Amino acid sequence: MTAYRGHLIHIGGAPRLPAVAGNLVNEPDGVIMVDDTGRITYSGAFDARPDTGDDVVDLRPAFLLPGFVDTHIHFPQTYCTDSYGGGQLLDWLSRCIFPAEAKLADPVYAQLMAREFCRRRLSVGTTTALVFGSAFPHAQDALFGESIRTGLRTISGRGIQTMGPPSAKPLLTDEATAISLVTEEIVRWHAADTGDPATALVHAAVVPRFALSVTAQTLHALGELYDSVRDRGVYFHTHLNENVDEVAEVRETYGVQTYLDTYDGKFGDGSAQAGKTLLGPRSVLAHAVHCTRDELARMADTETSIAHCPTSQLFLGSGVMPWQATVRSAVNVALGTDVSAGDEWLIPRVLNDCFKVHMSEPGDQRVALHPAELLFTATLAGARALALEDRIGNLDAGKEADFLVVDPHRQELLAETLAQIDEADRDALLFTLLMGMREEAITHVYVKGRRLT
Ligand code: GUN
Ligand code: ZN
């Protein structure tokens, strides 16, 4: 058992978004006690801890925050942030991204990228990520292997493409090959580290790139496949309603009423039911900027979550996800960097954009997000989106100890800025910390009680 003493900040319990401010835990002289299995046995005031005579690692004046959860990031785009000359989504994909992702055909390059991807995640404190994978199985082997070696939590699946423009050609397979590669990936990597999804750090996902990169036949086959593995805790991940031209093209190509129908088994003409749904409590859809009320309601009903990616939406000019209408539908909204359309790896920088874009929404759609809502979106909502809320997302006793040590003295002017805030004003303190922190303030990263280097 080890005790870590510092300033604890997290969202305790399991609140829904409207209640998170009431669950904000701020314990200036706090401690978490972690047992040898990596589980938190006590979390709270240092003075009230059970005195077990164990080692105390005194991290004061650092903050202890839950590890960040990135619910949408592209591994094969590790070197693609701020790619020049792309334009909006569909042009950017064809001009910049498909050619860049094709380079992972080289196993040496893919291995190097996997190492740097994990290293970068570690430097920004992203302890858990839902990772959009490469088309190439050897690249996915490298990603999962590096993730296990590093000790990070990673959910991923190869990016499935059975159709696309000429520049996507190296990434395409026929449909039978796509299904067999995904099946093999699940067999090989789902819970590969422990053999049990309930304890594993790595999990597999079924990941069609988006509706425009597959066909109705592929969606049908993926529906059958997903139906056969969802009970084993396999995930589903893709993009939805990111860009207006994309939405129009999906509706025209499939003849569907809404984009979501393509993932809901209703990809037949006029949204006729033509296969099994891919939605559910382990399904995460990135963006959801241009959703209808019915789409939001259907996601909420099926417990499908949204990976909200405001930094990416700024870069690609995709628009702003209407915050209030989205959360009012009761759909769970978590956060994603969407590297590389999002050009920022550090989750608090994405929160910073999140705050600004919703503060800039028109008229009465405008909202000033509460700092507890920001922290929730970056941690517990992510754990919920990934059906891992019983294991991670906050620093409650009983959870696995995924946490960050954040030392404001390591960042120029951060400690001095925080020192100006009245100690009793915990909302102001958390807001300034989340909006202002940079990665140099993150000094240690722990997953399941293990310090990762
Ligand atoms: N839609 C389909 N592929 C992609 C991608 O790689 N990035 C983003 N942002 N949207 C997509
Ligand atoms: Zn994306």
mmCIF file of N, CA, C and O in Angstrom, residues 70-74 77 80-83 87-89 92 120 242 286-289 306-321 323 333-358 369 374 377-378 434-435 437-438:
data_model
loop_
_atom_site.group_PDB
_atom_site.id
_atom_site.type_symbol
_atom_site.label_atom_id
_atom_site.label_comp_id
_atom_site.label_asym_id
_atom_site.label_seq_id
_atom_site.Cartn_x
_atom_site.Cartn_y
_atom_site.Cartn_z
ATOM 1 N N ASP A 70 -9.221 10.506 -23.434
ATOM 2 C CA ASP A 70 -9.388 11.038 -24.795
ATOM 3 C C ASP A 70 -10.220 10.021 -25.576
ATOM 4 O O ASP A 70 -9.745 8.922 -25.879
ATOM 5 N N THR A 71 -11.456 10.386 -25.889
ATOM 6 C CA THR A 71 -12.350 9.399 -26.519
ATOM 7 C C THR A 71 -12.308 9.436 -28.055
ATOM 8 O O THR A 71 -13.113 8.756 -28.695
ATOM 9 N N HIS A 72 -11.360 10.204 -28.610
ATOM 10 C CA HIS A 72 -11.230 10.161 -30.076
ATOM 11 C C HIS A 72 -9.886 10.727 -30.514
ATOM 12 O O HIS A 72 -9.662 11.936 -30.500
ATOM 13 N N ILE A 73 -8.997 9.834 -30.928
ATOM 14 C CA ILE A 73 -7.662 10.244 -31.379
ATOM 15 C C ILE A 73 -7.205 9.255 -32.442
ATOM 16 O O ILE A 73 -7.456 8.052 -32.333
ATOM 17 N N HIS A 74 -6.542 9.762 -33.484
ATOM 18 C CA HIS A 74 -6.126 8.915 -34.609
ATOM 19 C C HIS A 74 -4.644 8.564 -34.506
ATOM 20 O O HIS A 74 -3.783 9.429 -34.731
ATOM 21 N N GLN A 77 -2.297 9.262 -37.545
ATOM 22 C CA GLN A 77 -2.125 10.696 -37.845
ATOM 23 C C GLN A 77 -1.193 11.365 -36.834
ATOM 24 O O GLN A 77 -1.196 12.582 -36.681
ATOM 25 N N CYS A 80 0.630 14.232 -38.279
ATOM 26 C CA CYS A 80 -0.150 15.018 -39.258
ATOM 27 C C CYS A 80 -0.760 16.300 -38.706
ATOM 28 O O CYS A 80 -1.529 16.956 -39.422
ATOM 29 N N THR A 81 -0.462 16.682 -37.449
ATOM 30 C CA THR A 81 -1.081 17.916 -36.952
ATOM 31 C C THR A 81 -0.629 19.093 -37.812
ATOM 32 O O THR A 81 0.519 19.158 -38.245
ATOM 33 N N ASP A 82 -1.582 19.997 -38.037
ATOM 34 C CA ASP A 82 -1.324 21.204 -38.823
ATOM 35 C C ASP A 82 -0.824 20.894 -40.235
ATOM 36 O O ASP A 82 0.054 21.571 -40.767
ATOM 37 N N SER A 83 -1.407 19.882 -40.839
ATOM 38 C CA SER A 83 -1.104 19.594 -42.252
ATOM 39 C C SER A 83 -1.605 20.753 -43.104
ATOM 40 O O SER A 83 -2.740 21.221 -42.935
ATOM 41 N N GLY A 87 -7.971 22.206 -46.557
ATOM 42 C CA GLY A 87 -9.354 22.669 -46.658
ATOM 43 C C GLY A 87 -10.212 21.979 -45.615
ATOM 44 O O GLY A 87 -9.713 21.550 -44.572
ATOM 45 N N GLN A 88 -11.503 21.845 -45.922
ATOM 46 C CA GLN A 88 -12.407 21.203 -44.971
ATOM 47 C C GLN A 88 -12.335 19.673 -45.094
ATOM 48 O O GLN A 88 -11.555 19.128 -45.876
ATOM 49 N N LEU A 89 -13.166 19.001 -44.294
ATOM 50 C CA LEU A 89 -13.007 17.558 -44.049
ATOM 51 C C LEU A 89 -12.684 16.709 -45.288
ATOM 52 O O LEU A 89 -11.655 16.032 -45.325
ATOM 53 N N TRP A 92 -9.468 17.642 -47.040
ATOM 54 C CA TRP A 92 -8.325 17.384 -46.142
ATOM 55 C C TRP A 92 -8.009 15.882 -46.094
ATOM 56 O O TRP A 92 -6.852 15.474 -46.143
ATOM 57 N N ARG A 120 3.854 10.311 -26.520
ATOM 58 C CA ARG A 120 3.158 11.611 -26.517
ATOM 59 C C ARG A 120 1.948 11.579 -25.587
ATOM 60 O O ARG A 120 1.686 12.534 -24.858
ATOM 61 N N GLU A 242 -20.064 15.369 -38.959
ATOM 62 C CA GLU A 242 -18.967 16.286 -38.641
ATOM 63 C C GLU A 242 -19.046 17.553 -39.479
ATOM 64 O O GLU A 242 -18.799 18.649 -38.978
ATOM 65 N N ALA A 286 -17.781 10.199 -32.962
ATOM 66 C CA ALA A 286 -17.021 11.447 -32.876
ATOM 67 C C ALA A 286 -17.731 12.569 -33.621
ATOM 68 O O ALA A 286 -18.261 12.360 -34.717
ATOM 69 N N HIS A 287 -17.733 13.726 -33.029
ATOM 70 C CA HIS A 287 -18.199 15.015 -33.549
ATOM 71 C C HIS A 287 -19.675 15.288 -33.266
ATOM 72 O O HIS A 287 -19.997 16.090 -32.426
ATOM 73 N N ALA A 288 -20.603 14.701 -34.038
ATOM 74 C CA ALA A 288 -22.036 14.947 -33.801
ATOM 75 C C ALA A 288 -22.330 16.447 -33.744
ATOM 76 O O ALA A 288 -23.038 16.935 -32.860
ATOM 77 N N VAL A 289 -21.769 17.173 -34.705
ATOM 78 C CA VAL A 289 -21.953 18.633 -34.745
ATOM 79 C C VAL A 289 -23.328 18.994 -35.307
ATOM 80 O O VAL A 289 -23.973 19.931 -34.849
ATOM 81 N N ILE A 306 -21.117 10.601 -27.338
ATOM 82 C CA ILE A 306 -20.481 11.502 -28.309
ATOM 83 C C ILE A 306 -19.067 11.821 -27.832
ATOM 84 O O ILE A 306 -18.855 12.124 -26.655
ATOM 85 N N ALA A 307 -18.113 11.762 -28.761
ATOM 86 C CA ALA A 307 -16.774 12.307 -28.503
ATOM 87 C C ALA A 307 -16.758 13.719 -29.095
ATOM 88 O O ALA A 307 -16.752 13.891 -30.318
ATOM 89 N N HIS A 308 -16.795 14.697 -28.223
ATOM 90 C CA HIS A 308 -16.844 16.103 -28.640
ATOM 91 C C HIS A 308 -15.412 16.588 -28.886
ATOM 92 O O HIS A 308 -14.559 16.454 -28.011
ATOM 93 N N CYS A 309 -15.190 17.171 -30.066
ATOM 94 C CA CYS A 309 -13.816 17.500 -30.489
ATOM 95 C C CYS A 309 -13.724 18.954 -30.963
ATOM 96 O O CYS A 309 -13.517 19.223 -32.165
ATOM 97 N N PRO A 310 -13.868 19.921 -30.067
ATOM 98 C CA PRO A 310 -13.942 21.321 -30.503
ATOM 99 C C PRO A 310 -12.676 21.843 -31.181
ATOM 100 O O PRO A 310 -12.777 22.679 -32.094
ATOM 101 N N THR A 311 -11.514 21.359 -30.783
ATOM 102 C CA THR A 311 -10.279 21.864 -31.406
ATOM 103 C C THR A 311 -10.235 21.459 -32.876
ATOM 104 O O THR A 311 -9.904 22.253 -33.770
ATOM 105 N N SER A 312 -10.589 20.220 -33.136
ATOM 106 C CA SER A 312 -10.652 19.725 -34.508
ATOM 107 C C SER A 312 -11.692 20.496 -35.323
ATOM 108 O O SER A 312 -11.464 20.843 -36.491
ATOM 109 N N GLN A 313 -12.828 20.768 -34.696
ATOM 110 C CA GLN A 313 -13.904 21.451 -35.424
ATOM 111 C C GLN A 313 -13.493 22.869 -35.811
ATOM 112 O O GLN A 313 -13.892 23.384 -36.862
ATOM 113 N N LEU A 314 -12.645 23.476 -34.999
ATOM 114 C CA LEU A 314 -12.103 24.790 -35.360
ATOM 115 C C LEU A 314 -11.144 24.657 -36.540
ATOM 116 O O LEU A 314 -11.199 25.436 -37.493
ATOM 117 N N PHE A 315 -10.266 23.661 -36.490
ATOM 118 C CA PHE A 315 -9.240 23.514 -37.539
ATOM 119 C C PHE A 315 -9.859 23.238 -38.903
ATOM 120 O O PHE A 315 -9.434 23.773 -39.921
ATOM 121 N N LEU A 316 -10.872 22.351 -38.920
ATOM 122 C CA LEU A 316 -11.480 21.972 -40.204
ATOM 123 C C LEU A 316 -12.715 22.818 -40.548
ATOM 124 O O LEU A 316 -13.379 22.552 -41.549
ATOM 125 N N GLY A 317 -13.014 23.806 -39.732
ATOM 126 C CA GLY A 317 -14.180 24.645 -40.013
ATOM 127 C C GLY A 317 -15.464 23.835 -40.056
ATOM 128 O O GLY A 317 -16.348 24.069 -40.895
ATOM 129 N N SER A 318 -15.577 22.880 -39.132
ATOM 130 C CA SER A 318 -16.719 21.959 -39.171
ATOM 131 C C SER A 318 -17.975 22.530 -38.529
ATOM 132 O O SER A 318 -19.061 21.976 -38.705
ATOM 133 N N GLY A 319 -17.810 23.600 -37.756
ATOM 134 C CA GLY A 319 -18.959 24.178 -37.045
ATOM 135 C C GLY A 319 -18.865 23.862 -35.560
ATOM 136 O O GLY A 319 -17.908 23.224 -35.103
ATOM 137 N N VAL A 320 -19.865 24.304 -34.831
ATOM 138 C CA VAL A 320 -19.864 24.136 -33.371
ATOM 139 C C VAL A 320 -21.010 23.213 -32.966
ATOM 140 O O VAL A 320 -22.161 23.455 -33.337
ATOM 141 N N MET A 321 -20.699 22.186 -32.220
ATOM 142 C CA MET A 321 -21.747 21.318 -31.685
ATOM 143 C C MET A 321 -22.581 22.139 -30.694
ATOM 144 O O MET A 321 -22.031 22.672 -29.728
ATOM 145 N N TRP A 323 -24.035 22.999 -27.663
ATOM 146 C CA TRP A 323 -23.849 22.326 -26.362
ATOM 147 C C TRP A 323 -25.170 22.068 -25.656
ATOM 148 O O TRP A 323 -25.460 20.945 -25.233
ATOM 149 N N VAL A 333 -21.777 13.208 -23.250
ATOM 150 C CA VAL A 333 -20.792 13.919 -24.078
ATOM 151 C C VAL A 333 -19.424 13.845 -23.403
ATOM 152 O O VAL A 333 -19.238 14.377 -22.305
ATOM 153 N N ALA A 334 -18.485 13.165 -24.052
ATOM 154 C CA ALA A 334 -17.108 13.083 -23.563
ATOM 155 C C ALA A 334 -16.221 13.922 -24.494
ATOM 156 O O ALA A 334 -16.717 14.536 -25.441
ATOM 157 N N LEU A 335 -14.925 13.932 -24.230
ATOM 158 C CA LEU A 335 -14.038 14.817 -24.988
ATOM 159 C C LEU A 335 -13.061 14.027 -25.854
ATOM 160 O O LEU A 335 -12.614 12.951 -25.461
ATOM 161 N N GLY A 336 -12.745 14.578 -27.026
ATOM 162 C CA GLY A 336 -11.731 13.968 -27.886
ATOM 163 C C GLY A 336 -10.807 15.030 -28.441
ATOM 164 O O GLY A 336 -11.241 16.135 -28.761
ATOM 165 N N THR A 337 -9.529 14.689 -28.555
ATOM 166 C CA THR A 337 -8.613 15.629 -29.222
ATOM 167 C C THR A 337 -8.836 15.592 -30.729
ATOM 168 O O THR A 337 -8.644 16.580 -31.413
ATOM 169 N N ASP A 338 -9.183 14.408 -31.271
ATOM 170 C CA ASP A 338 -9.210 14.175 -32.713
ATOM 171 C C ASP A 338 -7.883 14.555 -33.364
ATOM 172 O O ASP A 338 -7.878 15.107 -34.465
ATOM 173 N N VAL A 339 -6.779 14.287 -32.674
ATOM 174 C CA VAL A 339 -5.505 14.389 -33.384
ATOM 175 C C VAL A 339 -5.605 13.507 -34.614
ATOM 176 O O VAL A 339 -6.026 12.357 -34.516
ATOM 177 N N SER A 340 -5.346 14.050 -35.850
ATOM 178 C CA SER A 340 -4.626 15.258 -36.116
ATOM 179 C C SER A 340 -5.470 16.429 -36.626
ATOM 180 O O SER A 340 -4.907 17.523 -36.783
ATOM 181 N N ALA A 341 -6.774 16.211 -36.923
ATOM 182 C CA ALA A 341 -7.562 17.400 -37.273
ATOM 183 C C ALA A 341 -7.572 18.325 -36.071
ATOM 184 O O ALA A 341 -7.552 19.548 -36.204
ATOM 185 N N GLY A 342 -7.589 17.746 -34.890
ATOM 186 C CA GLY A 342 -7.314 18.518 -33.688
ATOM 187 C C GLY A 342 -5.806 18.592 -33.562
ATOM 188 O O GLY A 342 -5.126 17.566 -33.582
ATOM 189 N N ASP A 343 -5.269 19.808 -33.466
ATOM 190 C CA ASP A 343 -3.804 19.943 -33.463
ATOM 191 C C ASP A 343 -3.259 20.087 -32.052
ATOM 192 O O ASP A 343 -2.221 20.704 -31.842
ATOM 193 N N GLU A 344 -3.961 19.511 -31.089
ATOM 194 C CA GLU A 344 -3.541 19.630 -29.700
ATOM 195 C C GLU A 344 -3.729 18.295 -28.986
ATOM 196 O O GLU A 344 -4.830 17.740 -29.012
ATOM 197 N N TRP A 345 -2.681 17.795 -28.368
ATOM 198 C CA TRP A 345 -2.733 16.497 -27.684
ATOM 199 C C TRP A 345 -3.209 16.608 -26.247
ATOM 200 O O TRP A 345 -3.684 15.618 -25.663
ATOM 201 N N LEU A 346 -2.996 17.783 -25.662
ATOM 202 C CA LEU A 346 -3.260 17.948 -24.226
ATOM 203 C C LEU A 346 -4.749 18.214 -24.001
ATOM 204 O O LEU A 346 -5.285 19.232 -24.465
ATOM 205 N N ILE A 347 -5.406 17.323 -23.286
ATOM 206 C CA ILE A 347 -6.852 17.436 -23.073
ATOM 207 C C ILE A 347 -7.246 18.800 -22.471
ATOM 208 O O ILE A 347 -8.241 19.393 -22.925
ATOM 209 N N PRO A 348 -6.528 19.355 -21.505
ATOM 210 C CA PRO A 348 -6.937 20.678 -21.012
ATOM 211 C C PRO A 348 -6.916 21.777 -22.085
ATOM 212 O O PRO A 348 -7.699 22.727 -22.001
ATOM 213 N N ARG A 349 -6.066 21.640 -23.099
ATOM 214 C CA ARG A 349 -6.098 22.632 -24.188
ATOM 215 C C ARG A 349 -7.382 22.449 -25.014
ATOM 216 O O ARG A 349 -7.900 23.407 -25.587
ATOM 217 N N VAL A 350 -7.867 21.226 -25.114
ATOM 218 C CA VAL A 350 -9.135 20.987 -25.824
ATOM 219 C C VAL A 350 -10.295 21.517 -24.976
ATOM 220 O O VAL A 350 -11.259 22.088 -25.496
ATOM 221 N N LEU A 351 -10.177 21.369 -23.655
ATOM 222 C CA LEU A 351 -11.188 21.959 -22.763
ATOM 223 C C LEU A 351 -11.207 23.476 -22.913
ATOM 224 O O LEU A 351 -12.267 24.105 -22.849
ATOM 225 N N ASN A 352 -10.038 24.048 -23.088
ATOM 226 C CA ASN A 352 -9.930 25.488 -23.257
ATOM 227 C C ASN A 352 -10.707 25.926 -24.511
ATOM 228 O O ASN A 352 -11.504 26.868 -24.478
ATOM 229 N N ASP A 353 -10.525 25.196 -25.608
ATOM 230 C CA ASP A 353 -11.304 25.495 -26.821
ATOM 231 C C ASP A 353 -12.783 25.236 -26.594
ATOM 232 O O ASP A 353 -13.648 25.966 -27.101
ATOM 233 N N CYS A 354 -13.072 24.190 -25.845
ATOM 234 C CA CYS A 354 -14.464 23.828 -25.559
ATOM 235 C C CYS A 354 -15.153 25.006 -24.860
ATOM 236 O O CYS A 354 -16.257 25.428 -25.243
ATOM 237 N N PHE A 355 -14.494 25.533 -23.854
ATOM 238 C CA PHE A 355 -15.077 26.670 -23.137
ATOM 239 C C PHE A 355 -15.310 27.836 -24.104
ATOM 240 O O PHE A 355 -16.388 28.435 -24.134
ATOM 241 N N LYS A 356 -14.313 28.130 -24.919
ATOM 242 C CA LYS A 356 -14.394 29.322 -25.780
ATOM 243 C C LYS A 356 -15.460 29.179 -26.874
ATOM 244 O O LYS A 356 -16.185 30.127 -27.153
ATOM 245 N N VAL A 357 -15.537 27.998 -27.492
ATOM 246 C CA VAL A 357 -16.510 27.883 -28.593
ATOM 247 C C VAL A 357 -17.945 27.938 -28.065
ATOM 248 O O VAL A 357 -18.827 28.504 -28.719
ATOM 249 N N HIS A 358 -18.174 27.389 -26.866
ATOM 250 C CA HIS A 358 -19.557 27.424 -26.365
ATOM 251 C C HIS A 358 -19.906 28.781 -25.770
ATOM 252 O O HIS A 358 -21.069 29.177 -25.780
ATOM 253 N N LEU A 369 -19.461 27.261 -19.542
ATOM 254 C CA LEU A 369 -19.392 25.953 -18.878
ATOM 255 C C LEU A 369 -18.750 26.084 -17.502
ATOM 256 O O LEU A 369 -17.765 26.804 -17.322
ATOM 257 N N LEU A 374 -16.345 21.013 -17.114
ATOM 258 C CA LEU A 374 -15.150 20.800 -17.947
ATOM 259 C C LEU A 374 -14.386 19.567 -17.458
ATOM 260 O O LEU A 374 -14.037 18.679 -18.250
ATOM 261 N N THR A 377 -16.232 16.332 -18.231
ATOM 262 C CA THR A 377 -16.207 15.960 -19.651
ATOM 263 C C THR A 377 -14.874 15.297 -20.021
ATOM 264 O O THR A 377 -14.836 14.378 -20.836
ATOM 265 N N ALA A 378 -13.809 15.740 -19.359
ATOM 266 C CA ALA A 378 -12.463 15.235 -19.682
ATOM 267 C C ALA A 378 -12.097 13.962 -18.940
ATOM 268 O O ALA A 378 -11.055 13.365 -19.233
ATOM 269 N N LEU A 434 -7.475 24.325 -15.131
ATOM 270 C CA LEU A 434 -7.798 23.578 -16.359
ATOM 271 C C LEU A 434 -7.567 24.411 -17.612
ATOM 272 O O LEU A 434 -7.078 23.906 -18.625
ATOM 273 N N MET A 435 -7.952 25.676 -17.564
ATOM 274 C CA MET A 435 -7.810 26.531 -18.742
ATOM 275 C C MET A 435 -6.343 26.878 -19.009
ATOM 276 O O MET A 435 -5.942 27.109 -20.147
ATOM 277 N N MET A 437 -3.350 25.209 -17.662
ATOM 278 C CA MET A 437 -2.214 24.286 -17.520
ATOM 279 C C MET A 437 -1.677 23.795 -18.862
ATOM 280 O O MET A 437 -2.413 23.616 -19.831
ATOM 281 N N ARG A 438 -0.387 23.627 -18.888
ATOM 282 C CA ARG A 438 0.311 23.054 -20.043
ATOM 283 C C ARG A 438 1.002 21.772 -19.588
ATOM 284 O O ARG A 438 1.124 21.503 -18.408
#
